[in-house]
Tab-separated table of C-alpha atoms and ligand atoms in Angstrom:
chain	number	residue	atom	x	y	z
Z	827	MET	CA	45.163	193.147	220.982
Z	828	ILE	CA	43.674	193.340	224.434
Z	829	THR	CA	40.335	190.970	224.867
Z	830	LYS	CA	37.780	192.307	226.918
Z	831	ILE	CA	35.036	190.272	228.584
Z	832	LEU	CA	31.770	192.763	228.587
Z	833	PRO	CA	28.523	192.216	229.703
Z	834	VAL	CA	25.399	193.482	226.863
Z	835	SER	CA	25.276	197.175	227.485
Z	836	PRO	CA	24.610	200.184	224.998
Z	837	ARG	CA	28.098	200.822	225.321
Z	838	SER	CA	29.390	197.337	224.675
Z	839	LEU	CA	26.521	196.688	221.936
Z	840	ALA	CA	27.859	199.623	220.107
Z	841	TRP	CA	31.249	198.826	220.517
Z	842	ALA	CA	30.349	195.307	218.991
Z	843	LYS	CA	28.449	196.741	216.663
Z	844	GLU	CA	31.434	199.002	215.146
Z	845	LEU	CA	33.763	195.813	215.289
Z	846	ILE	CA	31.354	193.901	212.915
Z	847	GLU	CA	30.908	196.652	210.560
Z	848	SER	CA	34.702	196.848	210.007
Z	849	GLY	CA	35.362	192.959	209.303
Z	850	GLU	CA	36.126	192.388	213.247
Z	851	VAL	CA	35.329	189.333	214.788
Z	852	VAL	CA	33.220	189.275	218.301
Z	853	ALA	CA	32.658	186.327	220.650
Z	854	PHE	CA	28.949	186.174	222.087
Z	855	HIS	CA	27.071	183.669	224.902
Z	856	THR	CA	24.094	181.402	223.079
Z	857	GLU	CA	22.032	179.211	224.908
Z	858	THR	CA	24.395	176.174	223.669
Z	859	VAL	CA	27.975	177.135	223.421
Z	860	TYR	CA	29.724	180.569	222.846
Z	861	GLY	CA	30.071	181.761	219.339
Z	862	LEU	CA	32.893	183.257	217.535
Z	863	GLY	CA	31.165	185.859	215.004
Z	864	ALA	CA	31.615	187.848	212.045
Z	865	ASP	CA	29.671	189.859	209.787
Z	866	ALA	CA	28.426	186.665	207.165
Z	867	THR	CA	28.333	189.270	203.930
Z	868	ASN	CA	32.128	190.154	204.361
Z	869	ASP	CA	33.962	187.380	202.883
Z	870	ALA	CA	37.354	188.743	204.480
Z	871	ALA	CA	35.835	188.616	207.755
Z	872	VAL	CA	34.220	185.236	207.225
Z	873	LYS	CA	38.146	184.048	206.445
Z	874	LYS	CA	39.403	185.230	209.457
Z	875	VAL	CA	37.185	183.002	212.006
Z	876	PHE	CA	38.212	180.114	209.874
Z	877	ALA	CA	42.078	181.533	210.067
Z	878	LEU	CA	41.646	181.909	214.064
Z	879	LYS	CA	40.149	178.849	214.653
Z	880	GLY	CA	42.285	177.095	212.605
Z	881	ARG	CA	39.150	175.338	210.963
Z	882	PRO	CA	39.540	173.303	207.548
Z	883	ALA	CA	38.152	175.274	204.660
Z	884	ASP	CA	35.354	172.932	203.588
Z	885	ASN	CA	33.258	172.982	207.115
Z	886	PRO	CA	30.809	175.526	206.438
Z	887	LEU	CA	29.809	177.737	209.370
Z	888	ILE	CA	26.082	178.991	210.588
Z	889	SER	CA	24.442	182.412	209.896
Z	890	HIS	CA	23.014	183.660	213.163
Z	891	VAL	CA	20.205	186.126	213.216
Z	892	HIS	CA	17.116	187.757	215.515
Z	893	THR	CA	14.165	186.588	215.797
Z	894	GLU	CA	12.540	189.498	213.561
Z	895	TYR	CA	15.173	189.030	210.842
Z	896	ASP	CA	13.525	187.694	207.543
Z	897	ILE	CA	15.332	184.839	206.486
Z	898	THR	CA	13.709	184.665	203.149
Z	899	ARG	CA	16.173	187.654	202.023
Z	900	LEU	CA	19.058	184.771	202.587
Z	901	VAL	CA	17.094	181.127	201.777
Z	902	GLU	CA	14.384	179.139	200.341
Z	903	THR	CA	11.951	178.122	202.951
Z	904	PRO	CA	9.933	175.062	202.019
Z	905	ALA	CA	6.329	174.826	203.106
Z	906	TRP	CA	6.674	172.061	205.647
Z	907	THR	CA	9.711	174.119	207.540
Z	908	LYS	CA	7.440	176.479	209.066
Z	909	ARG	CA	5.902	174.460	211.831
Z	910	LEU	CA	9.352	173.520	213.271
Z	911	ARG	CA	10.437	177.620	213.398
Z	912	ASP	CA	7.229	178.233	214.899
Z	913	ARG	CA	7.962	175.157	217.658
Z	914	PHE	CA	11.380	175.367	217.799
Z	915	LEU	CA	12.629	178.972	217.438
Z	916	PRO	CA	14.146	180.805	218.671
Z	917	GLY	CA	16.415	178.039	220.272
Z	918	PRO	CA	18.942	174.871	220.007
Z	919	LEU	CA	18.036	174.421	216.110
Z	920	THR	CA	19.856	175.054	213.098
Z	921	MET	CA	17.999	174.655	209.944
Z	922	VAL	CA	19.722	173.923	206.514
Z	923	TYR	CA	18.396	175.472	203.557
Z	924	PRO	CA	19.089	176.327	200.172
Z	925	SER	CA	20.898	179.394	199.784
Z	926	LYS	CA	19.754	182.481	197.802
Z	927	GLY	CA	23.409	183.605	197.599
Z	928	LYS	CA	23.207	186.690	199.515
Z	929	VAL	CA	26.070	185.829	202.056
Z	930	SER	CA	29.915	185.385	201.328
Z	931	PRO	CA	30.406	182.004	199.673
Z	932	PHE	CA	32.954	181.229	202.282
Z	933	VAL	CA	30.532	180.851	204.823
Z	934	SER	CA	28.944	177.752	203.207
Z	935	CYS	CA	32.422	176.449	201.590
Z	936	GLY	CA	30.640	176.397	198.167
Z	937	LEU	CA	28.023	174.188	199.037
Z	938	PRO	CA	24.186	175.618	197.230
Z	939	THR	CA	22.706	175.543	201.182
Z	940	LEU	CA	22.728	177.897	203.907
Z	941	SER	CA	22.425	176.823	207.922
Z	942	ILE	CA	20.782	179.845	210.202
Z	943	ARG	CA	20.106	179.437	213.483
Z	944	VAL	CA	18.235	181.859	215.569
Z	945	PRO	CA	19.663	181.843	219.102
Z	946	SER	CA	17.267	182.103	222.197
Z	947	SER	CA	19.632	183.644	224.529
Z	948	PRO	CA	19.043	187.428	225.236
Z	949	THR	CA	23.074	188.426	225.083
Z	950	ALA	CA	22.924	186.976	221.563
Z	951	GLN	CA	19.766	188.406	220.847
Z	952	ALA	CA	20.881	191.781	221.943
Z	953	PHE	CA	23.734	191.600	219.772
Z	954	LEU	CA	22.372	190.336	216.280
Z	955	ARG	CA	19.397	193.144	216.954
Z	956	ALA	CA	22.262	195.586	217.385
Z	957	VAL	CA	24.251	194.860	214.231
Z	958	ASP	CA	21.032	193.543	212.110
Z	959	LEU	CA	23.164	191.300	209.823
Z	960	PRO	CA	23.382	187.852	209.509
Z	961	ILE	CA	26.216	186.585	211.687
Z	962	ALA	CA	28.416	183.741	210.609
Z	963	ALA	CA	29.659	181.706	214.035
Z	964	PRO	CA	31.068	178.742	214.661
Z	965	SER	CA	31.893	177.483	218.229
Z	966	ALA	CA	34.657	179.852	220.027
Z	967	ASN	CA	37.064	176.932	220.615
Z	968	ARG	CA	39.881	176.192	218.600
Z	969	SER	CA	39.450	173.498	215.956
Z	970	LYS	CA	39.030	170.255	217.639
Z	971	HIS	CA	39.169	171.346	220.850
Z	972	VAL	CA	36.444	171.194	223.470
Z	973	SER	CA	33.675	173.813	222.796
Z	974	PRO	CA	33.101	177.155	225.112
Z	975	VAL	CA	30.331	177.196	227.643
Z	976	THR	CA	31.425	180.225	229.649
Z	977	ALA	CA	33.299	183.644	228.526
Z	978	GLN	CA	36.502	182.588	230.355
Z	979	HIS	CA	36.636	179.542	227.948
Z	980	VAL	CA	36.810	181.989	225.338
Z	981	TYR	CA	39.285	183.468	226.342
Z	982	ASP	CA	41.630	180.390	227.233
Z	983	ASP	CA	41.218	179.755	223.744
Z	984	PHE	CA	41.656	183.598	222.183
Z	985	ALA	CA	42.760	186.015	224.378
Z	986	GLY	CA	45.033	188.759	222.765
Z	987	GLU	CA	43.268	187.471	219.261
Z	988	ILE	CA	40.104	188.868	219.281
Z	989	PRO	CA	38.930	192.235	220.898
Z	990	LEU	CA	35.586	191.088	222.550
Z	991	ILE	CA	33.794	188.400	224.356
Z	992	LEU	CA	29.856	189.068	225.195
Z	993	ASP	CA	29.701	187.636	228.230
Z	994	GLY	CA	26.160	186.195	228.937
Z	995	GLY	CA	27.460	183.845	231.898
Z	996	PRO	CA	27.144	179.825	231.291
Z	997	SER	CA	25.699	178.498	228.288
Z	998	GLN	CA	23.223	176.429	230.118
Z	999	GLY	CA	22.419	173.945	227.069
Z	1000	GLY	CA	25.950	172.860	227.269
Z	1001	ILE	CA	26.179	171.218	223.672
Z	1002	GLU	CA	25.712	172.403	220.168
Z	1003	SER	CA	22.637	173.337	218.529
Z	1004	THR	CA	20.829	170.597	216.351
Z	1005	VAL	CA	21.691	171.102	212.862
Z	1006	LEU	CA	18.837	169.743	210.609
Z	1007	ASP	CA	18.756	169.395	206.462
Z	1008	CYS	CA	15.686	171.015	205.254
Z	1009	THR	CA	16.419	170.879	201.532
Z	1010	GLY	CA	14.590	167.956	201.287
Z	1011	SER	CA	11.045	166.181	201.947
Z	1012	VAL	CA	12.094	164.694	204.984
Z	1013	PRO	CA	14.116	166.613	208.132
Z	1014	LEU	CA	17.601	165.202	208.494
Z	1015	ILE	CA	19.558	165.340	211.265
Z	1016	LEU	CA	23.025	166.015	210.617
Z	1017	ARG	CA	24.423	166.927	214.406
Z	1018	ALA	CA	22.146	165.766	217.057
Z	1019	GLY	CA	21.397	168.335	220.003
Z	1020	LEU	CA	18.943	169.228	222.545
Z	1021	VAL	CA	16.036	169.336	219.969
Z	1022	THR	CA	15.845	165.851	219.475
Z	1023	ARG	CA	15.050	163.723	216.563
Z	1024	GLU	CA	11.396	162.503	218.370
Z	1025	MET	CA	10.420	166.065	218.975
Z	1026	ILE	CA	11.291	166.949	215.431
Z	1027	ALA	CA	8.947	164.229	214.300
Z	1028	SER	CA	6.146	164.974	216.666
Z	1029	GLU	CA	5.615	167.976	214.461
Z	1030	VAL	CA	6.407	167.134	210.667
Z	1031	GLY	CA	5.979	163.481	210.960
Z	1032	ALA	CA	8.959	161.883	210.124
Z	1033	CYS	CA	12.871	162.974	211.233
Z	1034	GLU	CA	16.124	160.694	210.244
Z	1035	PHE	CA	19.728	160.596	211.242
Z	1036	TYR	CA	21.832	161.854	208.467
Z	1037	THR	CA	23.881	158.756	207.655
Z	1038	LEU	CA	27.269	158.697	205.552
Z	1039	HIS	CA	27.653	156.056	203.116
Z	1040	GLU	CA	31.073	155.121	202.162
Z	1041	GLY	CA	32.759	157.046	199.224
Z	1042	GLU	CA	29.614	159.398	199.243
Z	1043	ARG	CA	30.107	163.310	199.695
Z	1044	PRO	CA	28.838	164.324	203.558
Z	1045	LYS	CA	26.180	166.216	203.531
Z	1046	SER	CA	27.805	168.209	206.830
Z	1047	PRO	CA	31.855	168.135	206.306
Z	1048	GLY	CA	32.089	168.613	209.656
Z	1049	MET	CA	31.165	164.996	209.878
Z	1050	ALA	CA	34.456	163.855	209.288
Z	1051	TYR	CA	36.430	165.703	211.722
Z	1052	LYS	CA	37.712	164.599	215.053
Z	1053	HIS	CA	36.309	166.845	218.059
Z	1054	TYR	CA	35.922	168.257	221.383
Z	1055	ALA	CA	39.203	166.577	222.394
Z	1056	PRO	CA	40.672	167.240	226.102
Z	1057	ALA	CA	44.145	168.232	225.954
Z	1058	CYS	CA	44.825	165.171	228.430
Z	1059	ARG	CA	44.914	161.249	227.986
Z	1060	THR	CA	41.870	159.583	228.004
Z	1061	VAL	CA	39.966	156.231	228.399
Z	1062	PHE	CA	36.697	155.469	228.161
Z	1063	PHE	CA	34.353	152.216	229.677
Z	1064	ALA	CA	30.858	151.169	228.362
Z	1065	ALA	CA	28.101	151.668	231.427
Z	1066	GLU	CA	28.473	148.203	232.141
Z	1067	ASN	CA	32.015	148.354	232.781
Z	1068	ALA	CA	32.205	150.988	235.638
Z	1069	GLU	CA	34.141	148.313	237.954
Z	1070	GLU	CA	37.106	148.244	235.502
Z	1071	ALA	CA	37.004	152.000	235.571
Z	1072	ALA	CA	37.457	152.273	239.121
Z	1073	GLN	CA	40.286	149.666	239.027
Z	1074	ARG	CA	42.220	151.649	235.891
Z	1075	TYR	CA	41.693	154.697	238.260
Z	1076	ALA	CA	43.536	152.887	240.834
Z	1077	GLN	CA	46.216	151.971	238.491
Z	1078	GLU	CA	46.753	155.022	237.064
Z	1079	GLU	CA	47.431	156.493	240.750
Z	1080	ARG	CA	49.700	154.002	241.409
Z	1081	ASP	CA	51.576	154.603	238.032
Z	1082	GLY	CA	52.239	158.493	239.123
Z	1083	GLU	CA	49.173	160.018	237.345
Z	1084	THR	CA	46.396	162.166	238.419
Z	1085	PRO	CA	43.163	160.512	237.434
Z	1086	VAL	CA	39.916	161.899	237.477
Z	1087	LEU	CA	36.503	160.079	236.127
Z	1088	MET	CA	33.658	161.291	234.477
Z	1089	CYS	CA	30.338	159.669	234.633
Z	1090	GLU	CA	26.416	159.882	235.160
Z	1091	HIS	CA	25.543	160.598	239.135
Z	1092	ALA	CA	24.439	156.893	240.172
Z	1093	VAL	CA	28.117	156.043	239.103
Z	1094	ALA	CA	29.936	158.530	240.805
Z	1095	GLU	CA	28.118	157.995	244.128
Z	1096	ARG	CA	29.053	154.463	244.039
Z	1097	TYR	CA	32.631	155.520	244.019
Z	1098	PRO	CA	32.688	158.400	246.871
Z	1099	ALA	CA	36.690	157.655	247.264
Z	1100	LEU	CA	37.225	158.671	243.898
Z	1101	ARG	CA	37.454	162.093	242.066
Z	1102	ALA	CA	34.441	162.185	240.150
Z	1103	LEU	CA	33.229	164.892	237.590
Z	1104	ASP	CA	29.722	164.078	237.841
Z	1105	LEU	CA	27.646	164.812	234.938
Z	1106	GLY	CA	24.351	164.755	236.588
Z	1107	ASN	CA	21.059	162.664	236.599
Z	1108	THR	CA	18.807	164.055	233.590
Z	1109	PRO	CA	19.882	164.104	229.901
Z	1110	GLU	CA	20.001	168.189	230.450
Z	1111	GLU	CA	22.024	168.318	233.209
Z	1112	MET	CA	24.776	165.933	231.362
Z	1113	ALA	CA	24.360	167.973	228.079
Z	1114	SER	CA	24.637	171.409	230.276
Z	1115	ASN	CA	27.709	169.549	232.461
Z	1116	LEU	CA	29.693	167.876	229.832
Z	1117	TYR	CA	32.147	170.654	227.955
Z	1118	ALA	CA	32.581	172.400	231.571
Z	1119	HIS	CA	33.655	169.071	232.922
Z	1120	LEU	CA	35.653	168.534	229.839
Z	1121	ARG	CA	37.921	171.911	230.223
Z	1122	THR	CA	38.144	171.147	234.065
Z	1123	ALA	CA	39.596	167.432	233.210
Z	1124	GLU	CA	42.464	168.815	231.147
Z	1125	LYS	CA	43.326	171.636	233.780
Z	1126	THR	CA	43.127	169.483	236.892
Z	1127	ALA	CA	44.200	165.577	235.180
Z	1128	THR	CA	46.511	164.078	233.543
Z	1129	VAL	CA	43.740	160.950	232.728
Z	1130	LEU	CA	40.328	161.273	232.279
Z	1131	ILE	CA	38.253	158.363	232.587
Z	1132	GLY	CA	35.033	158.280	231.151
Z	1133	ILE	CA	32.101	156.212	231.631
Z	1134	ASP	CA	29.427	155.831	229.256
Z	1135	PRO	CA	25.930	156.882	230.522
Z	1136	LYS	CA	23.085	154.249	230.560
Z	1137	GLU	CA	20.228	156.170	228.714
Z	1138	ARG	CA	19.790	156.114	225.328
Z	1139	GLY	CA	17.617	158.338	222.760
Z	1140	GLY	CA	16.239	161.743	222.814
Z	1141	VAL	CA	18.851	164.012	224.216
Z	1142	MET	CA	21.306	161.458	225.062
Z	1143	ASP	CA	21.638	160.981	221.223
Z	1144	GLY	CA	23.451	164.414	221.080
Z	1145	VAL	CA	25.445	164.130	224.288
Z	1146	ARG	CA	26.601	160.810	223.731
Z	1147	ASN	CA	27.781	162.218	220.495
Z	1148	ARG	CA	29.871	164.849	221.609
Z	1149	MET	CA	31.174	161.966	224.774
Z	1150	LEU	CA	32.202	159.515	222.358
Z	1151	ARG	CA	34.053	161.873	220.110
Z	1152	ALA	CA	35.581	163.461	222.954
Z	1153	PHE	CA	37.087	160.148	224.231
Z	1154	GLY	CA	37.771	159.359	220.519
Z	1155	GLN	CA	35.061	156.785	220.281
Z	1156	ASP	CA	33.289	157.956	217.697
Z	1157	ALA	CA	34.252	155.870	214.763
Z	1158	LYS	CA	30.625	154.494	213.949
Z	1159	GLU	CA	29.017	156.928	215.808
Z	1160	ARG	CA	29.198	160.574	214.295
Z	1161	HIS	CA	26.697	162.828	213.115
Z	1162	ASP	CA	28.683	166.080	213.676
Z	1163	ASP	CA	31.172	168.883	213.492
Z	1164	ALA	CA	33.869	171.714	214.555
B	139	LIG	O1	25.078	175.558	218.990
B	139	LIG	C1	25.690	176.207	217.498
B	139	LIG	O2	25.354	175.646	216.845
B	139	LIG	C2	26.920	176.932	217.675
B	139	LIG	C3	26.274	178.460	218.368
B	139	LIG	C4	27.594	179.411	218.411
B	139	LIG	O3	25.615	178.729	217.892
B	139	LIG	N1	27.516	176.823	216.532
B	139	LIG	C5	28.533	175.415	216.272
B	139	LIG	O4	28.980	176.340	215.186
B	139	LIG	O5	28.438	174.786	216.803
B	139	LIG	P1	30.092	174.735	214.697
B	139	LIG	O6	30.484	175.576	213.447
B	139	LIG	O7	31.112	175.008	215.602
B	139	LIG	O8	29.217	173.937	213.740
B	139	LIG	C6	28.260	173.789	212.568
B	139	LIG	C7	28.169	172.558	211.964
B	139	LIG	C8	29.045	171.756	211.231
B	139	LIG	O9	29.062	170.389	211.891
B	139	LIG	C9	28.855	172.293	210.167
B	139	LIG	O10	29.450	170.842	209.394
B	139	LIG	C10	27.541	172.377	209.929
B	139	LIG	O11	27.106	172.799	211.221
B	139	LIG	N2	26.940	173.042	208.656
B	139	LIG	C11	26.881	174.570	208.502
B	139	LIG	N3	26.626	174.891	207.825
B	139	LIG	C12	26.360	173.879	207.114
B	139	LIG	C13	25.391	173.306	205.760
B	139	LIG	N4	25.150	174.673	204.661
B	139	LIG	N5	25.179	172.427	205.098
B	139	LIG	C14	25.827	171.122	206.235
B	139	LIG	N6	26.237	171.465	207.348
B	139	LIG	C15	26.398	172.747	207.996
B	140	LIG	MG1	32.313	173.867	216.652
């Protein structure tokens, strides 16, 4: 199979619609990361997504819809959730609702809930409007690999296995959507993202991080898996140990390795002689750069030396969740996913 990378046009959209209606898988740009989409109402198409990714069969998928799609066809929407939709959608917030069972049971892996996302990306909106179906889509990476933020990243993981990637340029958000459980009376964050706990709480009065208790079945099965791992070796240092990280860099070089640092801008500036993947200054910049840098690291280095950014809270909850997991440091701090 030849994999085509095409921008949105009447022709590419018509083809995407044809592919989706015939049970094929189409990758598409969103403002967070690229998605690997299939008709959520088609069992075989949804299964194909799991098979392509090598995704564990108990990790549910998000259903994506366009802004005019009536989600009450698919889910129950508790009254208090309206404020969140009005304020944050379309955008990087996925809401988990009680399901009405209208999509394939494979989408939610047997859970009584269904997660819905309304992406703001014009490419995603055009695609979702063209098909006018709920599109089940995980991030378009092989399971456990770094999520894709360009069409090329998707191509690198799935060339020859999917017919079409709808290219919308780089995904500026850079980390996956916030996943919010809306099945109770207080929203619970299952995966941190660009819509933060603080932002949600300011709309509806309260918002907590879901924490998995010993022996309990996780609300979000993806929480149990290691993710976002680059193919190179990784080492991680706390923010206050930057000097140690620089020494490790020198040691790796002496050992014949090709190291690269990944750290926030202020730290990169302190070590001008070291090759660094600069995450930037602000939490939003760090989110936007993280996955692109992890993909660059695995192509250009044998060892990636990460230094934890200093800032906490807000968007950093999401950034650090992904970063710690990419570096295998996630044991106590996981809120998520695949
Ligand atoms: O930004 C995003 O959310 C991207 C783009 C493509 O939209 N998608 C994405 O999908 O990151 P995925 O499959 O990589 O991550 C979905 C996460 C997983 O952690 C999964 O466990 C959780 O959402 N999830 C999905 N449906 C759920 C449900 N019904 N209940 C609890 N968690 C759910
Ligand atoms: Mg994923």
